[in-house]
Amino acid sequence: MKPVRHPDAPVPGELLGAHYEHCFGCGGEQPHGLRLEARAGEGVTVTAEFTVQPAHQGAPGLAHGGILATALDETLGSLNWLLRTIAVTGRLETDFVRPVPVGTTLHLEAEVTAVAGRKIYSSATGRIGGPDGPLAVRADALFVEVAVEHFVSHGRETEIRAAMSDPDQIRRTRAFEVNP
């Protein structure tokens, strides 16, 4: 089934912000995190970017493949905010096309390609040198819609309690929006 943007989704161009301040992918409270910033796009798409830091390297001077996969996963997970759905990564298939040097800003673009029941299919690309630059990484993913109880049952009680007690309803909801 063709994906449909939720009527209450952020408008195109709007910065989505961190879904949880302690998230390694997008949170501002992680000193070595990606601090990835995603923006709502047209339809059910997002764009995002992050700059590879020295703490993100694998081989000398190059981004670690796991960091690049994390950036793709975080960008893909941000799509669920446009659907207003709580979902977790079920599968992430990543292709590494070219090395990404430390200091490089990776420009990411993702879209939901289909929705079938609780399954959300999506794809993303990451480019260097600008949004139209050379392709460095790409991924296809399957996200699965879950209830908030998924996180309550499996998360560490201290963090769950802190997130659930946030008086800001939007931040409280967004804390549980992506990834297992």
JSON list of C-alpha atoms in Angstrom, two decimals:
[
{"chain": "A", "resi": 1, "resn": "MET", "atom": "CA", "xyz": [0.00, 0.00, 0.00]},
{"chain": "A", "resi": 2, "resn": "LYS", "atom": "CA", "xyz": [1.26, 3.47, -0.84]},
{"chain": "A", "resi": 3, "resn": "PRO", "atom": "CA", "xyz": [2.51, 5.36, 2.24]},
{"chain": "A", "resi": 4, "resn": "VAL", "atom": "CA", "xyz": [0.44, 8.33, 3.41]},
{"chain": "A", "resi": 5, "resn": "ARG", "atom": "CA", "xyz": [1.84, 11.23, 5.40]},
{"chain": "A", "resi": 6, "resn": "HIS", "atom": "CA", "xyz": [-0.11, 11.78, 8.62]},
{"chain": "A", "resi": 7, "resn": "PRO", "atom": "CA", "xyz": [-2.13, 15.05, 8.59]},
{"chain": "A", "resi": 8, "resn": "ASP", "atom": "CA", "xyz": [-0.44, 16.13, 11.84]},
{"chain": "A", "resi": 9, "resn": "ALA", "atom": "CA", "xyz": [3.09, 15.37, 10.61]},
{"chain": "A", "resi": 10, "resn": "PRO", "atom": "CA", "xyz": [5.68, 18.14, 10.68]},
{"chain": "A", "resi": 11, "resn": "VAL", "atom": "CA", "xyz": [5.55, 20.36, 7.60]},
{"chain": "A", "resi": 12, "resn": "PRO", "atom": "CA", "xyz": [8.18, 20.02, 4.86]},
{"chain": "A", "resi": 13, "resn": "GLY", "atom": "CA", "xyz": [11.39, 21.76, 5.88]},
{"chain": "A", "resi": 14, "resn": "GLU", "atom": "CA", "xyz": [10.66, 21.51, 9.62]},
{"chain": "A", "resi": 15, "resn": "LEU", "atom": "CA", "xyz": [13.54, 20.31, 11.78]},
{"chain": "A", "resi": 16, "resn": "LEU", "atom": "CA", "xyz": [12.39, 17.16, 13.58]},
{"chain": "A", "resi": 17, "resn": "GLY", "atom": "CA", "xyz": [14.75, 17.51, 16.52]},
{"chain": "A", "resi": 18, "resn": "ALA", "atom": "CA", "xyz": [15.97, 14.73, 18.77]},
{"chain": "A", "resi": 19, "resn": "HIS", "atom": "CA", "xyz": [13.39, 12.10, 19.58]},
{"chain": "A", "resi": 20, "resn": "TYR", "atom": "CA", "xyz": [15.26, 11.50, 22.86]},
{"chain": "A", "resi": 21, "resn": "GLU", "atom": "CA", "xyz": [18.16, 13.59, 24.20]},
{"chain": "A", "resi": 22, "resn": "HIS", "atom": "CA", "xyz": [20.18, 10.47, 25.12]},
{"chain": "A", "resi": 23, "resn": "CYS", "atom": "CA", "xyz": [19.78, 8.79, 21.72]},
{"chain": "A", "resi": 24, "resn": "PHE", "atom": "CA", "xyz": [23.19, 8.00, 20.20]},
{"chain": "A", "resi": 25, "resn": "GLY", "atom": "CA", "xyz": [21.89, 8.88, 16.73]},
{"chain": "A", "resi": 26, "resn": "CYS", "atom": "CA", "xyz": [20.17, 12.22, 17.28]},
{"chain": "A", "resi": 27, "resn": "GLY", "atom": "CA", "xyz": [20.41, 13.23, 20.94]},
{"chain": "A", "resi": 28, "resn": "GLY", "atom": "CA", "xyz": [22.33, 16.25, 22.14]},
{"chain": "A", "resi": 29, "resn": "GLU", "atom": "CA", "xyz": [23.31, 14.59, 25.44]},
{"chain": "A", "resi": 30, "resn": "GLN", "atom": "CA", "xyz": [25.63, 12.03, 23.81]},
{"chain": "A", "resi": 31, "resn": "PRO", "atom": "CA", "xyz": [29.16, 13.48, 23.69]},
{"chain": "A", "resi": 32, "resn": "HIS", "atom": "CA", "xyz": [30.29, 11.10, 20.90]},
{"chain": "A", "resi": 33, "resn": "GLY", "atom": "CA", "xyz": [26.88, 10.61, 19.29]},
{"chain": "A", "resi": 34, "resn": "LEU", "atom": "CA", "xyz": [26.03, 11.52, 15.72]},
{"chain": "A", "resi": 35, "resn": "ARG", "atom": "CA", "xyz": [23.78, 14.46, 16.64]},
{"chain": "A", "resi": 36, "resn": "LEU", "atom": "CA", "xyz": [22.05, 13.79, 13.36]},
{"chain": "A", "resi": 37, "resn": "GLU", "atom": "CA", "xyz": [19.56, 16.47, 12.35]},
{"chain": "A", "resi": 38, "resn": "ALA", "atom": "CA", "xyz": [16.59, 15.37, 10.27]},
{"chain": "A", "resi": 39, "resn": "ARG", "atom": "CA", "xyz": [14.10, 17.57, 8.43]},
{"chain": "A", "resi": 40, "resn": "ALA", "atom": "CA", "xyz": [10.68, 16.65, 7.12]},
{"chain": "A", "resi": 41, "resn": "GLY", "atom": "CA", "xyz": [10.54, 16.50, 3.34]},
{"chain": "A", "resi": 42, "resn": "GLU", "atom": "CA", "xyz": [7.72, 16.31, 0.83]},
{"chain": "A", "resi": 43, "resn": "GLY", "atom": "CA", "xyz": [5.44, 13.28, 0.99]},
{"chain": "A", "resi": 44, "resn": "VAL", "atom": "CA", "xyz": [6.87, 10.69, 3.36]},
{"chain": "A", "resi": 45, "resn": "THR", "atom": "CA", "xyz": [10.53, 11.69, 3.07]},
{"chain": "A", "resi": 46, "resn": "VAL", "atom": "CA", "xyz": [13.19, 13.18, 5.31]},
{"chain": "A", "resi": 47, "resn": "THR", "atom": "CA", "xyz": [16.62, 14.64, 4.78]},
{"chain": "A", "resi": 48, "resn": "ALA", "atom": "CA", "xyz": [19.35, 14.60, 7.40]},
{"chain": "A", "resi": 49, "resn": "GLU", "atom": "CA", "xyz": [23.01, 15.25, 7.84]},
{"chain": "A", "resi": 50, "resn": "PHE", "atom": "CA", "xyz": [25.81, 14.67, 10.26]},
{"chain": "A", "resi": 51, "resn": "THR", "atom": "CA", "xyz": [29.52, 15.35, 10.24]},
{"chain": "A", "resi": 52, "resn": "VAL", "atom": "CA", "xyz": [31.87, 12.44, 10.87]},
{"chain": "A", "resi": 53, "resn": "GLN", "atom": "CA", "xyz": [34.00, 13.18, 13.95]},
{"chain": "A", "resi": 54, "resn": "PRO", "atom": "CA", "xyz": [37.33, 11.60, 14.96]},
{"chain": "A", "resi": 55, "resn": "ALA", "atom": "CA", "xyz": [35.43, 9.48, 17.55]},
{"chain": "A", "resi": 56, "resn": "HIS", "atom": "CA", "xyz": [33.46, 7.92, 14.65]},
{"chain": "A", "resi": 57, "resn": "GLN", "atom": "CA", "xyz": [36.42, 6.46, 12.77]},
{"chain": "A", "resi": 58, "resn": "GLY", "atom": "CA", "xyz": [37.17, 2.82, 12.10]},
{"chain": "A", "resi": 59, "resn": "ALA", "atom": "CA", "xyz": [40.16, 2.74, 9.76]},
{"chain": "A", "resi": 60, "resn": "PRO", "atom": "CA", "xyz": [42.48, 5.72, 10.28]},
{"chain": "A", "resi": 61, "resn": "GLY", "atom": "CA", "xyz": [40.75, 8.84, 9.00]},
{"chain": "A", "resi": 62, "resn": "LEU", "atom": "CA", "xyz": [37.60, 7.05, 7.80]},
{"chain": "A", "resi": 63, "resn": "ALA", "atom": "CA", "xyz": [34.14, 6.62, 9.27]},
{"chain": "A", "resi": 64, "resn": "HIS", "atom": "CA", "xyz": [33.43, 3.23, 10.87]},
{"chain": "A", "resi": 65, "resn": "GLY", "atom": "CA", "xyz": [30.88, 1.24, 8.86]},
{"chain": "A", "resi": 66, "resn": "GLY", "atom": "CA", "xyz": [28.76, 0.74, 11.97]},
{"chain": "A", "resi": 67, "resn": "ILE", "atom": "CA", "xyz": [28.53, 4.50, 12.42]},
{"chain": "A", "resi": 68, "resn": "LEU", "atom": "CA", "xyz": [27.38, 4.90, 8.82]},
{"chain": "A", "resi": 69, "resn": "ALA", "atom": "CA", "xyz": [24.78, 2.14, 9.35]},
{"chain": "A", "resi": 70, "resn": "THR", "atom": "CA", "xyz": [23.65, 3.96, 12.51]},
{"chain": "A", "resi": 71, "resn": "ALA", "atom": "CA", "xyz": [23.22, 7.20, 10.55]},
{"chain": "A", "resi": 72, "resn": "LEU", "atom": "CA", "xyz": [21.12, 5.39, 7.95]},
{"chain": "A", "resi": 73, "resn": "ASP", "atom": "CA", "xyz": [19.05, 3.65, 10.65]},
{"chain": "A", "resi": 74, "resn": "GLU", "atom": "CA", "xyz": [18.44, 6.93, 12.49]},
{"chain": "A", "resi": 75, "resn": "THR", "atom": "CA", "xyz": [17.39, 8.70, 9.30]},
{"chain": "A", "resi": 76, "resn": "LEU", "atom": "CA", "xyz": [15.10, 5.84, 8.31]},
{"chain": "A", "resi": 77, "resn": "GLY", "atom": "CA", "xyz": [13.62, 5.75, 11.80]},
{"chain": "A", "resi": 78, "resn": "SER", "atom": "CA", "xyz": [12.83, 9.47, 11.59]},
{"chain": "A", "resi": 79, "resn": "LEU", "atom": "CA", "xyz": [10.38, 8.67, 8.80]},
{"chain": "A", "resi": 80, "resn": "ASN", "atom": "CA", "xyz": [8.04, 7.11, 11.35]},
{"chain": "A", "resi": 81, "resn": "TRP", "atom": "CA", "xyz": [7.44, 10.55, 12.83]},
{"chain": "A", "resi": 82, "resn": "LEU", "atom": "CA", "xyz": [5.82, 11.55, 9.51]},
{"chain": "A", "resi": 83, "resn": "LEU", "atom": "CA", "xyz": [3.51, 8.55, 9.80]},
{"chain": "A", "resi": 84, "resn": "ARG", "atom": "CA", "xyz": [2.94, 9.28, 13.53]},
{"chain": "A", "resi": 85, "resn": "THR", "atom": "CA", "xyz": [3.73, 5.63, 14.21]},
{"chain": "A", "resi": 86, "resn": "ILE", "atom": "CA", "xyz": [5.87, 4.04, 16.91]},
{"chain": "A", "resi": 87, "resn": "ALA", "atom": "CA", "xyz": [8.05, 1.48, 15.12]},
{"chain": "A", "resi": 88, "resn": "VAL", "atom": "CA", "xyz": [11.31, -0.41, 15.59]},
{"chain": "A", "resi": 89, "resn": "THR", "atom": "CA", "xyz": [13.92, -1.56, 13.12]},
{"chain": "A", "resi": 90, "resn": "GLY", "atom": "CA", "xyz": [13.19, -5.11, 12.01]},
{"chain": "A", "resi": 91, "resn": "ARG", "atom": "CA", "xyz": [15.78, -5.34, 9.25]},
{"chain": "A", "resi": 92, "resn": "LEU", "atom": "CA", "xyz": [18.47, -3.03, 7.91]},
{"chain": "A", "resi": 93, "resn": "GLU", "atom": "CA", "xyz": [20.37, -3.94, 4.76]},
{"chain": "A", "resi": 94, "resn": "THR", "atom": "CA", "xyz": [23.29, -1.61, 4.08]},
{"chain": "A", "resi": 95, "resn": "ASP", "atom": "CA", "xyz": [25.56, -1.15, 1.09]},
{"chain": "A", "resi": 96, "resn": "PHE", "atom": "CA", "xyz": [28.86, 0.68, 1.53]},
{"chain": "A", "resi": 97, "resn": "VAL", "atom": "CA", "xyz": [29.74, 2.25, -1.82]},
{"chain": "A", "resi": 98, "resn": "ARG", "atom": "CA", "xyz": [32.72, 4.47, -0.99]},
{"chain": "A", "resi": 99, "resn": "PRO", "atom": "CA", "xyz": [34.75, 5.50, 2.09]},
{"chain": "A", "resi": 100, "resn": "VAL", "atom": "CA", "xyz": [33.59, 8.51, 4.12]},
{"chain": "A", "resi": 101, "resn": "PRO", "atom": "CA", "xyz": [36.52, 10.53, 5.55]},
{"chain": "A", "resi": 102, "resn": "VAL", "atom": "CA", "xyz": [36.53, 12.05, 9.04]},
{"chain": "A", "resi": 103, "resn": "GLY", "atom": "CA", "xyz": [35.38, 15.66, 8.79]},
{"chain": "A", "resi": 104, "resn": "THR", "atom": "CA", "xyz": [32.97, 14.89, 5.97]},
{"chain": "A", "resi": 105, "resn": "THR", "atom": "CA", "xyz": [29.32, 15.86, 6.23]},
{"chain": "A", "resi": 106, "resn": "LEU", "atom": "CA", "xyz": [27.12, 12.98, 5.13]},
{"chain": "A", "resi": 107, "resn": "HIS", "atom": "CA", "xyz": [23.92, 14.14, 3.41]},
{"chain": "A", "resi": 108, "resn": "LEU", "atom": "CA", "xyz": [21.13, 11.60, 3.88]},
{"chain": "A", "resi": 109, "resn": "GLU", "atom": "CA", "xyz": [17.76, 11.23, 2.24]},
{"chain": "A", "resi": 110, "resn": "ALA", "atom": "CA", "xyz": [15.12, 8.64, 3.13]},
{"chain": "A", "resi": 111, "resn": "GLU", "atom": "CA", "xyz": [11.62, 7.72, 2.06]},
{"chain": "A", "resi": 112, "resn": "VAL", "atom": "CA", "xyz": [8.90, 5.29, 3.02]},
{"chain": "A", "resi": 113, "resn": "THR", "atom": "CA", "xyz": [8.25, 3.12, -0.01]},
{"chain": "A", "resi": 114, "resn": "ALA", "atom": "CA", "xyz": [5.33, 1.01, 1.25]},
{"chain": "A", "resi": 115, "resn": "VAL", "atom": "CA", "xyz": [3.21, 0.19, 4.28]},
{"chain": "A", "resi": 116, "resn": "ALA", "atom": "CA", "xyz": [1.61, -3.24, 4.78]},
{"chain": "A", "resi": 117, "resn": "GLY", "atom": "CA", "xyz": [-0.20, -3.66, 8.08]},
{"chain": "A", "resi": 118, "resn": "ARG", "atom": "CA", "xyz": [2.41, -3.18, 10.82]},
{"chain": "A", "resi": 119, "resn": "LYS", "atom": "CA", "xyz": [5.30, -3.31, 8.32]},
{"chain": "A", "resi": 120, "resn": "ILE", "atom": "CA", "xyz": [6.89, -0.11, 7.04]},
{"chain": "A", "resi": 121, "resn": "TYR", "atom": "CA", "xyz": [9.33, -0.42, 4.13]},
{"chain": "A", "resi": 122, "resn": "SER", "atom": "CA", "xyz": [11.81, 2.36, 3.47]},
{"chain": "A", "resi": 123, "resn": "SER", "atom": "CA", "xyz": [15.09, 3.20, 1.76]},
{"chain": "A", "resi": 124, "resn": "ALA", "atom": "CA", "xyz": [17.84, 5.78, 2.25]},
{"chain": "A", "resi": 125, "resn": "THR", "atom": "CA", "xyz": [20.99, 7.10, 0.62]},
{"chain": "A", "resi": 126, "resn": "GLY", "atom": "CA", "xyz": [23.98, 8.97, 2.00]},
{"chain": "A", "resi": 127, "resn": "ARG", "atom": "CA", "xyz": [26.08, 11.27, -0.16]},
{"chain": "A", "resi": 128, "resn": "ILE", "atom": "CA", "xyz": [29.29, 13.19, 0.42]},
{"chain": "A", "resi": 129, "resn": "GLY", "atom": "CA", "xyz": [30.09, 16.68, -0.81]},
{"chain": "A", "resi": 130, "resn": "GLY", "atom": "CA", "xyz": [26.42, 17.78, -0.85]},
{"chain": "A", "resi": 131, "resn": "PRO", "atom": "CA", "xyz": [22.93, 16.39, -1.41]},
{"chain": "A", "resi": 132, "resn": "ASP", "atom": "CA", "xyz": [23.78, 15.68, -5.06]},
{"chain": "A", "resi": 133, "resn": "GLY", "atom": "CA", "xyz": [27.32, 14.45, -4.36]},
{"chain": "A", "resi": 134, "resn": "PRO", "atom": "CA", "xyz": [28.73, 10.99, -4.88]},
{"chain": "A", "resi": 135, "resn": "LEU", "atom": "CA", "xyz": [26.82, 8.12, -3.30]},
{"chain": "A", "resi": 136, "resn": "ALA", "atom": "CA", "xyz": [28.65, 6.72, -0.26]},
{"chain": "A", "resi": 137, "resn": "VAL", "atom": "CA", "xyz": [26.08, 4.48, 1.46]},
{"chain": "A", "resi": 138, "resn": "ARG", "atom": "CA", "xyz": [22.55, 3.23, 0.93]},
{"chain": "A", "resi": 139, "resn": "ALA", "atom": "CA", "xyz": [20.11, 1.08, 2.84]},
{"chain": "A", "resi": 140, "resn": "ASP", "atom": "CA", "xyz": [16.76, -0.65, 2.67]},
{"chain": "A", "resi": 141, "resn": "ALA", "atom": "CA", "xyz": [14.86, -1.22, 5.88]},
{"chain": "A", "resi": 142, "resn": "LEU", "atom": "CA", "xyz": [11.83, -2.83, 7.38]},
{"chain": "A", "resi": 143, "resn": "PHE", "atom": "CA", "xyz": [10.33, -1.19, 10.46]},
{"chain": "A", "resi": 144, "resn": "VAL", "atom": "CA", "xyz": [7.61, -2.86, 12.51]},
{"chain": "A", "resi": 145, "resn": "GLU", "atom": "CA", "xyz": [4.93, -0.89, 14.34]},
{"chain": "A", "resi": 146, "resn": "VAL", "atom": "CA", "xyz": [4.86, -1.58, 18.08]},
{"chain": "A", "resi": 147, "resn": "ALA", "atom": "CA", "xyz": [2.97, -0.31, 21.12]},
{"chain": "A", "resi": 148, "resn": "VAL", "atom": "CA", "xyz": [4.78, 1.87, 23.66]},
{"chain": "A", "resi": 149, "resn": "GLU", "atom": "CA", "xyz": [4.66, -1.12, 26.03]},
{"chain": "A", "resi": 150, "resn": "HIS", "atom": "CA", "xyz": [7.44, -2.65, 23.91]},
{"chain": "A", "resi": 151, "resn": "PHE", "atom": "CA", "xyz": [9.85, -0.07, 25.34]},
{"chain": "A", "resi": 152, "resn": "VAL", "atom": "CA", "xyz": [8.42, -0.19, 28.84]},
{"chain": "A", "resi": 153, "resn": "SER", "atom": "CA", "xyz": [8.86, -3.99, 28.93]},
{"chain": "A", "resi": 154, "resn": "HIS", "atom": "CA", "xyz": [12.39, -4.04, 27.51]},
{"chain": "A", "resi": 155, "resn": "GLY", "atom": "CA", "xyz": [13.98, -0.73, 28.53]},
{"chain": "A", "resi": 156, "resn": "ARG", "atom": "CA", "xyz": [15.93, 0.09, 31.68]},
{"chain": "A", "resi": 157, "resn": "GLU", "atom": "CA", "xyz": [13.47, 1.25, 34.35]},
{"chain": "A", "resi": 158, "resn": "THR", "atom": "CA", "xyz": [15.33, 4.47, 35.29]},
{"chain": "A", "resi": 159, "resn": "GLU", "atom": "CA", "xyz": [15.31, 5.84, 31.74]},
{"chain": "A", "resi": 160, "resn": "ILE", "atom": "CA", "xyz": [11.75, 4.66, 31.04]},
{"chain": "A", "resi": 161, "resn": "ARG", "atom": "CA", "xyz": [10.47, 6.37, 34.19]},
{"chain": "A", "resi": 162, "resn": "ALA", "atom": "CA", "xyz": [12.31, 9.61, 33.31]},
{"chain": "A", "resi": 163, "resn": "ALA", "atom": "CA", "xyz": [10.94, 9.65, 29.75]},
{"chain": "A", "resi": 164, "resn": "MET", "atom": "CA", "xyz": [7.39, 8.79, 30.85]},
{"chain": "A", "resi": 165, "resn": "SER", "atom": "CA", "xyz": [7.38, 11.57, 33.45]},
{"chain": "A", "resi": 166, "resn": "ASP", "atom": "CA", "xyz": [8.35, 14.32, 30.99]},
{"chain": "A", "resi": 167, "resn": "PRO", "atom": "CA", "xyz": [5.56, 16.94, 31.21]},
{"chain": "A", "resi": 168, "resn": "ASP", "atom": "CA", "xyz": [5.95, 17.75, 27.49]},
{"chain": "A", "resi": 169, "resn": "GLN", "atom": "CA", "xyz": [3.57, 15.30, 25.78]},
{"chain": "A", "resi": 170, "resn": "ILE", "atom": "CA", "xyz": [5.31, 15.61, 22.39]},
{"chain": "A", "resi": 171, "resn": "ARG", "atom": "CA", "xyz": [8.77, 14.84, 23.86]},
{"chain": "A", "resi": 172, "resn": "ARG", "atom": "CA", "xyz": [7.29, 12.01, 25.93]},
{"chain": "A", "resi": 173, "resn": "THR", "atom": "CA", "xyz": [5.75, 10.44, 22.81]},
{"chain": "A", "resi": 174, "resn": "ARG", "atom": "CA", "xyz": [8.83, 10.99, 20.63]},
{"chain": "A", "resi": 175, "resn": "ALA", "atom": "CA", "xyz": [11.14, 9.32, 23.16]},
{"chain": "A", "resi": 176, "resn": "PHE", "atom": "CA", "xyz": [9.60, 6.01, 22.15]},
{"chain": "A", "resi": 177, "resn": "GLU", "atom": "CA", "xyz": [9.30, 6.50, 18.40]},
{"chain": "A", "resi": 178, "resn": "VAL", "atom": "CA", "xyz": [12.17, 4.56, 16.85]},
{"chain": "A", "resi": 179, "resn": "ASN", "atom": "CA", "xyz": [14.46, 1.56, 17.15]},
{"chain": "A", "resi": 180, "resn": "PRO", "atom": "CA", "xyz": [14.52, -1.43, 19.47]}
]
